[in-house]
Coordinates of C-alpha atoms in Angstrom, one line a residue:
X1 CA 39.3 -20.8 22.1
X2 CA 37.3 -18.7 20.0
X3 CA 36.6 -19.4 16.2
X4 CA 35.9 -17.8 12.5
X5 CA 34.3 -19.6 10.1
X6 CA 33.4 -16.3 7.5
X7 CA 36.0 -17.8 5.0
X8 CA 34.0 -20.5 4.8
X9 CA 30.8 -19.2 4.1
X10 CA 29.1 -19.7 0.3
X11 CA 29.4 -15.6 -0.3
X12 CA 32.8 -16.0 0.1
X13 CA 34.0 -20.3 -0.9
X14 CA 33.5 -22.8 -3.1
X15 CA 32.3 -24.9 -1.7
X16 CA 31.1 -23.1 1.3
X17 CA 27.8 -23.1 3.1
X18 CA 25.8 -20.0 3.7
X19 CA 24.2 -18.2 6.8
X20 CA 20.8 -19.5 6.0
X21 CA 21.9 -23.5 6.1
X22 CA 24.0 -23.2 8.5
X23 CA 20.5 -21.8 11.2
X24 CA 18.6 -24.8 9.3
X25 CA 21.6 -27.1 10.4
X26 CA 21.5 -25.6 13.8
X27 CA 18.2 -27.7 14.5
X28 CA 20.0 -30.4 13.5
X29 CA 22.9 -29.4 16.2
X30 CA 20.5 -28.8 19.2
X31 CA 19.0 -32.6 18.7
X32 CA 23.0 -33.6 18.6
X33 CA 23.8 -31.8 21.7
X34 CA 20.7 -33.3 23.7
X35 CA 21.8 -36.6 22.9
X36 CA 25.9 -35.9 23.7
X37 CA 24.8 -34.3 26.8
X38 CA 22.7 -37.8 27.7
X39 CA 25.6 -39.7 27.1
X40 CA 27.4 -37.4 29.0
X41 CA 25.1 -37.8 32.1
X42 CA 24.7 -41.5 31.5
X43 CA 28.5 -42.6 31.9
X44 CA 27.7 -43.7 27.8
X45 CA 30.9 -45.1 26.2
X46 CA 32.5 -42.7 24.1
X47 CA 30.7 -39.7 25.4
X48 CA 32.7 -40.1 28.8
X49 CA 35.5 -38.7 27.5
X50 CA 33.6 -35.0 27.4
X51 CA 33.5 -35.8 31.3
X52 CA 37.1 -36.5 32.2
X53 CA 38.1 -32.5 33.1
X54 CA 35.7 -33.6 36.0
X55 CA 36.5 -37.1 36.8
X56 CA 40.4 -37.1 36.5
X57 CA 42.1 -36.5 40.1
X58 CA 45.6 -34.6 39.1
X59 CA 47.0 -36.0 42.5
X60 CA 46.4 -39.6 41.4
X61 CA 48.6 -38.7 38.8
X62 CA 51.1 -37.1 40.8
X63 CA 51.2 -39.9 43.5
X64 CA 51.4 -42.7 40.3
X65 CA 54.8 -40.6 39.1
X66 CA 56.7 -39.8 41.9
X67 CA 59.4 -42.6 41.5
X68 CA 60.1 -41.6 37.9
X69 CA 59.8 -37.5 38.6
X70 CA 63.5 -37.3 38.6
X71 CA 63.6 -38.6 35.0
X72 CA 66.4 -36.8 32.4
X73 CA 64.2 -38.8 29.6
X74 CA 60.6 -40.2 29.5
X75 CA 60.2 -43.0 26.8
X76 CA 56.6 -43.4 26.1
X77 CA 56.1 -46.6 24.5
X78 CA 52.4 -46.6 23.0
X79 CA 50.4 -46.1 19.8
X80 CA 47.5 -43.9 18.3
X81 CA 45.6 -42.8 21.2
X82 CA 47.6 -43.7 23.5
X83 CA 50.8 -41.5 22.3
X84 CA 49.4 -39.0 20.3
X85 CA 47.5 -36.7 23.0
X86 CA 50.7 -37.0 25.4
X87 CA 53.0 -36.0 22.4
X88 CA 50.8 -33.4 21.5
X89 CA 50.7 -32.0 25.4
X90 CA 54.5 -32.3 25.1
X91 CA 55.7 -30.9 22.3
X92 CA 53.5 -27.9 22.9
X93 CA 55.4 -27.2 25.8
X94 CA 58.6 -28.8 25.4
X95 CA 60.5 -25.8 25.3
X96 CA 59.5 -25.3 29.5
X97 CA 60.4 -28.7 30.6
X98 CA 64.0 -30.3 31.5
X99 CA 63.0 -33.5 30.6
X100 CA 63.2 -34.8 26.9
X101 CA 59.8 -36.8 26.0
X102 CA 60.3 -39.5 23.7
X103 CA 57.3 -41.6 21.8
X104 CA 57.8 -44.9 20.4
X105 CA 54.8 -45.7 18.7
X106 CA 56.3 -47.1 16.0
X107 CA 58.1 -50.3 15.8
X108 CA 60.8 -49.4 12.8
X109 CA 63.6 -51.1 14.3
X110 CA 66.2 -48.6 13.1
X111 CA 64.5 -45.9 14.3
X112 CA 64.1 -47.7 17.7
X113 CA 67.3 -48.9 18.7
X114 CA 69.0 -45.0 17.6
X115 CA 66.7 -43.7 20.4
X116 CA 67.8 -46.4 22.7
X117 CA 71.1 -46.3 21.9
X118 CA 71.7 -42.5 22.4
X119 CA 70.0 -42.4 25.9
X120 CA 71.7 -42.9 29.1
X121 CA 68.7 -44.8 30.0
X122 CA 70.0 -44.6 33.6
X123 CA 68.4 -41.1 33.9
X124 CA 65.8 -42.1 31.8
X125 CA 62.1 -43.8 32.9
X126 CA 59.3 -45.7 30.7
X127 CA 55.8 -45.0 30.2
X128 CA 54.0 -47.9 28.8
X129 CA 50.7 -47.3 27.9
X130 CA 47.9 -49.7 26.6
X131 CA 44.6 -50.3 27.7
X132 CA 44.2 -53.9 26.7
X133 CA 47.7 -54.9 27.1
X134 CA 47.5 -56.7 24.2
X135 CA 48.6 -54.1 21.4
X136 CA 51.4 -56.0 19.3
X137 CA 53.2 -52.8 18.6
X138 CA 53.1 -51.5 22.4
X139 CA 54.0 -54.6 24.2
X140 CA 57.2 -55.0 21.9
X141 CA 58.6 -51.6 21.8
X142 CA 58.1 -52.4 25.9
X143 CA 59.8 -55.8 25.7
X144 CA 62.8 -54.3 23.8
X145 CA 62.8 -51.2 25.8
X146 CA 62.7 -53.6 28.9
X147 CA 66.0 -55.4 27.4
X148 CA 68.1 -52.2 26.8
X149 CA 67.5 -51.1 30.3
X150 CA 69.1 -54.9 31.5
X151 CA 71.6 -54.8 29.3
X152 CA 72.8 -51.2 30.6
X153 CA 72.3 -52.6 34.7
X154 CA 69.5 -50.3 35.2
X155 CA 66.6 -52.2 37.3
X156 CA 64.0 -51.2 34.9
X157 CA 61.1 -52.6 37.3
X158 CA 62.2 -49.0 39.2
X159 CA 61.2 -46.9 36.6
X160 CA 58.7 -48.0 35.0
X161 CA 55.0 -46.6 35.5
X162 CA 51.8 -48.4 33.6
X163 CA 48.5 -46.9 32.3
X164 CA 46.2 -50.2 31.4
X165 CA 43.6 -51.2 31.7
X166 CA 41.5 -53.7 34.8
X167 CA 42.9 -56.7 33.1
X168 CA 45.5 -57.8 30.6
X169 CA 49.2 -58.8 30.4
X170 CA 50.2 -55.1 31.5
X171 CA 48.0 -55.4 34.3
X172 CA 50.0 -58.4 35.2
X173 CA 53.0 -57.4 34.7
X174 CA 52.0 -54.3 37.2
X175 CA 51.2 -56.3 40.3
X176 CA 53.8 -59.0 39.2
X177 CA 55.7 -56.0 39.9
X178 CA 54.6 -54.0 42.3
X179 CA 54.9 -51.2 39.4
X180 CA 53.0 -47.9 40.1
X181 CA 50.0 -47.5 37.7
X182 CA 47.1 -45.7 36.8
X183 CA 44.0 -47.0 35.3
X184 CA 42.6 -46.1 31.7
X185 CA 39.2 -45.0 32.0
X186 CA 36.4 -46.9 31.4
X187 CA 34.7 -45.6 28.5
X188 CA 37.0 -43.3 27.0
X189 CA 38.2 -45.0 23.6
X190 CA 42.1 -44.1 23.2
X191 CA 41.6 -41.2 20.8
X192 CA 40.3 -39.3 22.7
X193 CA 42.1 -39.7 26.1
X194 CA 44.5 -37.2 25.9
X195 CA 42.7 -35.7 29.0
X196 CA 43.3 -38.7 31.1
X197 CA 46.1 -39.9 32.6
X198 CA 46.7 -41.6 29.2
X199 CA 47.7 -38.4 28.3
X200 CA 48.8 -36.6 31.7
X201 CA 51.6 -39.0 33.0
X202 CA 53.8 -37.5 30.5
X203 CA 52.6 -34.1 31.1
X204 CA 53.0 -34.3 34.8
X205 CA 56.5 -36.3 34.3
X206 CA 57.9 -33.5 32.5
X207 CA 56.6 -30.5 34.8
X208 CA 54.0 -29.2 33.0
X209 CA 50.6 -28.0 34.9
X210 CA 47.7 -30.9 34.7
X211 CA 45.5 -28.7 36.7
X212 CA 45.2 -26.0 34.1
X213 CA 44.9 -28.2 31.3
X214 CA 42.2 -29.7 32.9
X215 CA 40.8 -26.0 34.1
X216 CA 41.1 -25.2 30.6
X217 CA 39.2 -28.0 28.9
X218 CA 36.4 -27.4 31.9
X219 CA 36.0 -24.1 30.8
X220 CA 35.7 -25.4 27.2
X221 CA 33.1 -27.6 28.6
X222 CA 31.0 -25.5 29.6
X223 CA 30.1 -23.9 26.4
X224 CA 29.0 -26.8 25.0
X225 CA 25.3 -25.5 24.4
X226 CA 22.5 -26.4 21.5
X227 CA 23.5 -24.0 19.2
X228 CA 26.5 -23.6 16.9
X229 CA 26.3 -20.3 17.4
X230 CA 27.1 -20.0 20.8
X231 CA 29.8 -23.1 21.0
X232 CA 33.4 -22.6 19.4
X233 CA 33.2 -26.3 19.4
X234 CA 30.3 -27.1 17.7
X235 CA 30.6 -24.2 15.1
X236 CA 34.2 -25.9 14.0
X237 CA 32.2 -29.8 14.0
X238 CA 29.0 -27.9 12.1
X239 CA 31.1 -26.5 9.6
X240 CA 33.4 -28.9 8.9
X241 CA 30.4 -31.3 8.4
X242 CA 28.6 -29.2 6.3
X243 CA 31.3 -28.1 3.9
X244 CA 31.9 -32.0 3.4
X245 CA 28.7 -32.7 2.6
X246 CA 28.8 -29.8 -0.2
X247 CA 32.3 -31.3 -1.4
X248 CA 35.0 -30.5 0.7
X249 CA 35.5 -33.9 1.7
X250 CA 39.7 -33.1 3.0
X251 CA 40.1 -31.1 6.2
X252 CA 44.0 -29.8 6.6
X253 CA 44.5 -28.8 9.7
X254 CA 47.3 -26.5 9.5
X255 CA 48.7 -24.8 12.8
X256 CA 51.1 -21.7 12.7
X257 CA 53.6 -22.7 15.5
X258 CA 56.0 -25.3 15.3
X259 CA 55.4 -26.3 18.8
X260 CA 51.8 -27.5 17.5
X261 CA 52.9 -29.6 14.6
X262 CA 52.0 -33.0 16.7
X263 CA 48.4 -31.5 17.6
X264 CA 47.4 -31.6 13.7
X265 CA 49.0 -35.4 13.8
X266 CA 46.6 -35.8 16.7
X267 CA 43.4 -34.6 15.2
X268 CA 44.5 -36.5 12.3
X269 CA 43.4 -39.8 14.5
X270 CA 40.6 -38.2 15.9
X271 CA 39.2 -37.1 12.3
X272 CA 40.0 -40.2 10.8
X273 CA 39.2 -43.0 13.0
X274 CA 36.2 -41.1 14.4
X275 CA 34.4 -39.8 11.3
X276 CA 36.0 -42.2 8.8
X277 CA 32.7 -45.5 8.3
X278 CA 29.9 -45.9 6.2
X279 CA 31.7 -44.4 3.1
X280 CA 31.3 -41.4 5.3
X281 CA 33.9 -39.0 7.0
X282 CA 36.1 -36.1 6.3
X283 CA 40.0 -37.3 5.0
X284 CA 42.1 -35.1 7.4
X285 CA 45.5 -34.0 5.7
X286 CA 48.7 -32.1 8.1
X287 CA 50.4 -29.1 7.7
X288 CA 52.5 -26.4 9.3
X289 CA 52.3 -23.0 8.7
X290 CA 54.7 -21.6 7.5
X291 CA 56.7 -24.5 6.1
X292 CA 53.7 -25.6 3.8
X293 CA 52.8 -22.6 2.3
X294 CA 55.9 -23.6 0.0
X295 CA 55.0 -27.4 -0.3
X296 CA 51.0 -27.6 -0.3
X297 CA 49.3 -24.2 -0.4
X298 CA 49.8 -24.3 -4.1
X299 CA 47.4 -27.5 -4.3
X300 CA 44.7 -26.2 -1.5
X301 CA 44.5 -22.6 -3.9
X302 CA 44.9 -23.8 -7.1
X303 CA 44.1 -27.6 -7.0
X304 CA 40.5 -29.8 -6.7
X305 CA 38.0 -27.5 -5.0
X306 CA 37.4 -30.5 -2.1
X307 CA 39.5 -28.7 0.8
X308 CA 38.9 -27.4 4.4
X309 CA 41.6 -25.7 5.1
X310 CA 42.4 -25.3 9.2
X311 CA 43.8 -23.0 11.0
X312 CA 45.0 -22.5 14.1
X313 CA 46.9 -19.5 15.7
X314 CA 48.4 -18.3 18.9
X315 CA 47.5 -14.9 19.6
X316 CA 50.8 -14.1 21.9
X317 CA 53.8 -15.6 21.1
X318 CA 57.4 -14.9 22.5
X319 CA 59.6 -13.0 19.4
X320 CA 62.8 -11.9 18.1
X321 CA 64.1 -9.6 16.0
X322 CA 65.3 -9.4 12.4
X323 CA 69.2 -8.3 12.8
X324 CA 69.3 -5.7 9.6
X325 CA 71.2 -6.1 6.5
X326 CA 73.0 -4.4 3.8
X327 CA 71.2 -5.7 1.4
X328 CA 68.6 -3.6 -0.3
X329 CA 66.2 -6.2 -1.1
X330 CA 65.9 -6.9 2.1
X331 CA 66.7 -3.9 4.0
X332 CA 62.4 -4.0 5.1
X333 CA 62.8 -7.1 6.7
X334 CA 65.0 -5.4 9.2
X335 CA 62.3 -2.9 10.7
X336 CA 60.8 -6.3 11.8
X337 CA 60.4 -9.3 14.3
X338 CA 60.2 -13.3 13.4
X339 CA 57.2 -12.9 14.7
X340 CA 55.6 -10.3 12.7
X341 CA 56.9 -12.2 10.1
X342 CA 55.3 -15.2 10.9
X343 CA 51.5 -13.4 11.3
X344 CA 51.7 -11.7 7.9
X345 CA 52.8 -15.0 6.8
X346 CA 49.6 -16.5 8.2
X347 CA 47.6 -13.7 7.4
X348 CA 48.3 -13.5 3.3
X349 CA 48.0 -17.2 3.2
X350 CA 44.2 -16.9 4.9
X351 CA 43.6 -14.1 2.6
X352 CA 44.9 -15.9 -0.6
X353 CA 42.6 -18.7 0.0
X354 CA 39.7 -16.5 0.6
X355 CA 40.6 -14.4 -2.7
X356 CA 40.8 -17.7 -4.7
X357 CA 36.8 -18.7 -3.1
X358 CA 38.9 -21.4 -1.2
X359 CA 36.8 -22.4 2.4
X360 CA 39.4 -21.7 5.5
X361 CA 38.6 -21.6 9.2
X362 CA 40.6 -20.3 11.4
X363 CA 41.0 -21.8 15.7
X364 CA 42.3 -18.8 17.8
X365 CA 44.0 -19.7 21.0
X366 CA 45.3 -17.0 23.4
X367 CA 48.8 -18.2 23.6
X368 CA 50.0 -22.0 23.6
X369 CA 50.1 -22.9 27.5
X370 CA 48.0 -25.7 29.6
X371 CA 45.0 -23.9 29.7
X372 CA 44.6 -23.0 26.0
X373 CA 45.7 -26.6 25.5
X374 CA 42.9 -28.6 27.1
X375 CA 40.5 -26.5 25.9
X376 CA 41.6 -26.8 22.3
X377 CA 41.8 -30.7 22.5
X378 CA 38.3 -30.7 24.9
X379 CA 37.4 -28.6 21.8
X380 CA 38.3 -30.7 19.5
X381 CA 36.6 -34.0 20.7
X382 CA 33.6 -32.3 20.6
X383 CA 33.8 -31.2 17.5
X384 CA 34.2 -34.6 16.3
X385 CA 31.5 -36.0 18.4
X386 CA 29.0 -33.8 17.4
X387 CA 30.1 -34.3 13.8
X388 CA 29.5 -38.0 14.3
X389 CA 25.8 -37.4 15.3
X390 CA 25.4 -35.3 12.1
X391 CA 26.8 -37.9 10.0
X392 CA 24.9 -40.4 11.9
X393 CA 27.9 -42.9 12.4
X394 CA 28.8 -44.8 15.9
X395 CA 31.7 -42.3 16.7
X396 CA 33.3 -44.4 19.3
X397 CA 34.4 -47.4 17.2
X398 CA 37.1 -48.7 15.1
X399 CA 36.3 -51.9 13.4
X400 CA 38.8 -51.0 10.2
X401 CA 41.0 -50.5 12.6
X402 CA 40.1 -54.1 14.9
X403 CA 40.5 -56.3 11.8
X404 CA 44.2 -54.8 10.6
X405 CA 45.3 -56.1 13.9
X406 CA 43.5 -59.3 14.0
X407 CA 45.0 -59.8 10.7
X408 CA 48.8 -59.1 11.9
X409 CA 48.5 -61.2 15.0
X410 CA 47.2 -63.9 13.0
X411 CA 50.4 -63.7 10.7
X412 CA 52.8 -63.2 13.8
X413 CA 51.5 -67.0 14.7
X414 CA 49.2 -65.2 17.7
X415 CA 46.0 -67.1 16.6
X416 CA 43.7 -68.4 14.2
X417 CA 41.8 -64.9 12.3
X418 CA 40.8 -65.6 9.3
X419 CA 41.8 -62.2 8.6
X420 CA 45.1 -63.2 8.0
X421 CA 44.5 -65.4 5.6
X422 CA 42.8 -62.6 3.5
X423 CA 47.0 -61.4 2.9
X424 CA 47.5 -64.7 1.2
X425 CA 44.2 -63.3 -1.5
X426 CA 46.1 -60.3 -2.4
X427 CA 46.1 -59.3 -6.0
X428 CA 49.7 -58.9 -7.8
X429 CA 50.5 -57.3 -10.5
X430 CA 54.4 -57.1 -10.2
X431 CA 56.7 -55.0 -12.4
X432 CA 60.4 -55.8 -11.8
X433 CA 63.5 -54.8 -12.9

């Protein structure tokens, strides 16, 4: 993964942050790396996850799979963390796999039973994931999902596989059972998990190489050094800090291939639940180029000056050509390929931002495949850790997070929380019809 942050430089934005900040920042960086690379070494919670291209064993994964490796259909039941990183994996490389990934980490119930309903969930196999085994939403999707595969005669207790955690209903369930499972790693919150077999089941489920997307967030790992200038990663957390801190307090990440769309939804978590205490924290915002240069790009040239815009781009990707036409107006577009298309696409909107002092960085991976992968999302965590230790927040935690879902057990009748009873304080102002 390599990295440009010029368009985001003060001789260029507005805000931007210029050459001679960014060297006085760098102190600031080499502290930050001293202390990752402690937590690192000490097993620290949260800085764990920066060692799981070492710790993961891809043939515990393998093993843990085999009696679902035949599945048509994978239904991941699991939210956040513990769907985004396999979705993102997925998607990316969807179009090599026979097997359809699905994600139900959301608990609509119309948008639920349409999946259920259009599966022949005979050919299909469930990946439940949830480290406590207590997530309202996970356990259930699982508990419907369980149902369906009764009510269509298919032993579901035969193709299921759990990723939990030591203890907890799922853990249970799984030597109730006799389910094959895989443990969540101890000090790895779910965000940033993707590299585990949180995020590998799926990945290995539908065929795709776990050891190069671990060999590719290893390599990531070891540029990790005390200088932005020498670490993709750190330049992209650096920056992204800095440029808030002069006013660009919204990072859209905006990658130009469809098959990336999930990883911006992914770093959207990361960004957010990471960064995002203290009145502190970078808002992220999702795009897709091309499809949002005619929906947002208008706002992030024209709009607030309080964007990051993010981009990331394959180098190689496959192509096809541009049948010609008769039609004069568009006679030039035959001479060309989608894909040239879509790089001059990409390449005006950079430049228009630029031209209108707009900050833009742009994330260049070689090609999307498993290598490129896990070093962009190895990439990414570090980025985000090492913007934690700038902004001087505790990275790892979640406690907005903790009391929405102490709140909504306490409503479904799951225990006493007095933050429940903060929903009976809320202020109305009703205007009806």
């Amino acid at each position: 993964m390599n990295i440009d942050i010029g368009n985001a430089l003060a001789t260029v934005a507005s805000p931007g942050v210029s050459k001679e900040s960014l060297e006085r920042l760098d102190a600031q960086v080499a502290d930050a790396h001293e202390r990752i690379e402690q937590g690192m070494a000490n097993s620290e919670h949260g800085y764990e996850a920066l060692n799981l291209p070492e710790n993961v064993d891809p043939d515990d994964i393998r093993q843990a799979v085999k009696p679902v490796a035949d599945a048509d259909a994978l239904i991941t039941v699991g939210i956040g963390g513990s769907a985004l990183g396999a979705a993102t994996l997925t998607d990316a490389l969807a179009d090599e796999s026979d097997t359809e990934a699905i994600y139900l980490d959301n608990v609509d119930p119309d948008w639920v039973s349409s999946h259920l309903e259009r599966l022949d969930l005979e050919s299909a196999a469930i990946n439940v994931v949830s480290r406590s085994g207590t997530t309202a939403e996970t356990l259930a999707n699982f508990l419907v999902v369980r149902e369906a595969f009764e009510d269509a005669g298919v032993d579901w207790t035969e193709r299921t596989i759990v990723t939990t955690g030591e203890s907890g209903p799922l853990r249970d369930l799984s030597d109730r059972h006799d389910l094959p499972s895989l443990k969540v790693p101890d000090g790895v919150p779910g965000r940033f998990s993707a590299l585990s077999a949180v995020g590998l089941v799926a990945a290995e489920v539908c065929g795709h190489d776990v050891e190069a997307l671990l060999e590719g967030a290893a390599a990531e790992r070891e540029t990790l050094t005390g200088s932005l200038f020498d670490c993709p990663a750190y330049a992209y957390g650096a920056t992204s800090y800095a440029l808030d801190q002069r006013g660009a307090a919204i990072n859209a990440m905006m990658p130009y291939a469809e098959s990336l769309e999930t990883s911006a939804e992914w770093f959207a978590q990361l960004w957010a639940e990471s960064l995002g205490k203290d009145d502190l924290g970078q808002t992220p915002a999702r795009a897709l180029g091309v499809t949002d240069q005619h929906s947002q790009l208008q706002l992030y040239r024209a709009g607030p000056r309080d964007k990051l815009v993010t981009f990331v781009v394959p180098q190689e990707q496959s192509d096809r050509a541009i049948p010609d036409t008769e039609v004069e107006d568009l006679a030039y577009l035959g001479d060309s390929t989608l894909g040239e298309l879509l790089s001059a696409e990409f390449e005006a909107t950079e430049a228009s931002l630029a031209a209108a002092g707009r900050p833009n960085v742009r994330i260049e991976l070689e090609r999307v495949d498993e290598y490129e992968l896990g070093g962009f999302l190895y990439a990414m965590e570090a980025a985000c850790v090492l913007a934690g230790e700038l902004y001087g927040v505790n990275t790892f935690e979640q406690p907005a997070v903790e009391w929405a879902k102490k709140a909504t057990r306490g409503l479904l009748g799951g225990g006493d929380f007095e933050e429940a009873d903060a929903v009976a304080e809320k202020t109305e102002l009703r205007i009806e019809r």
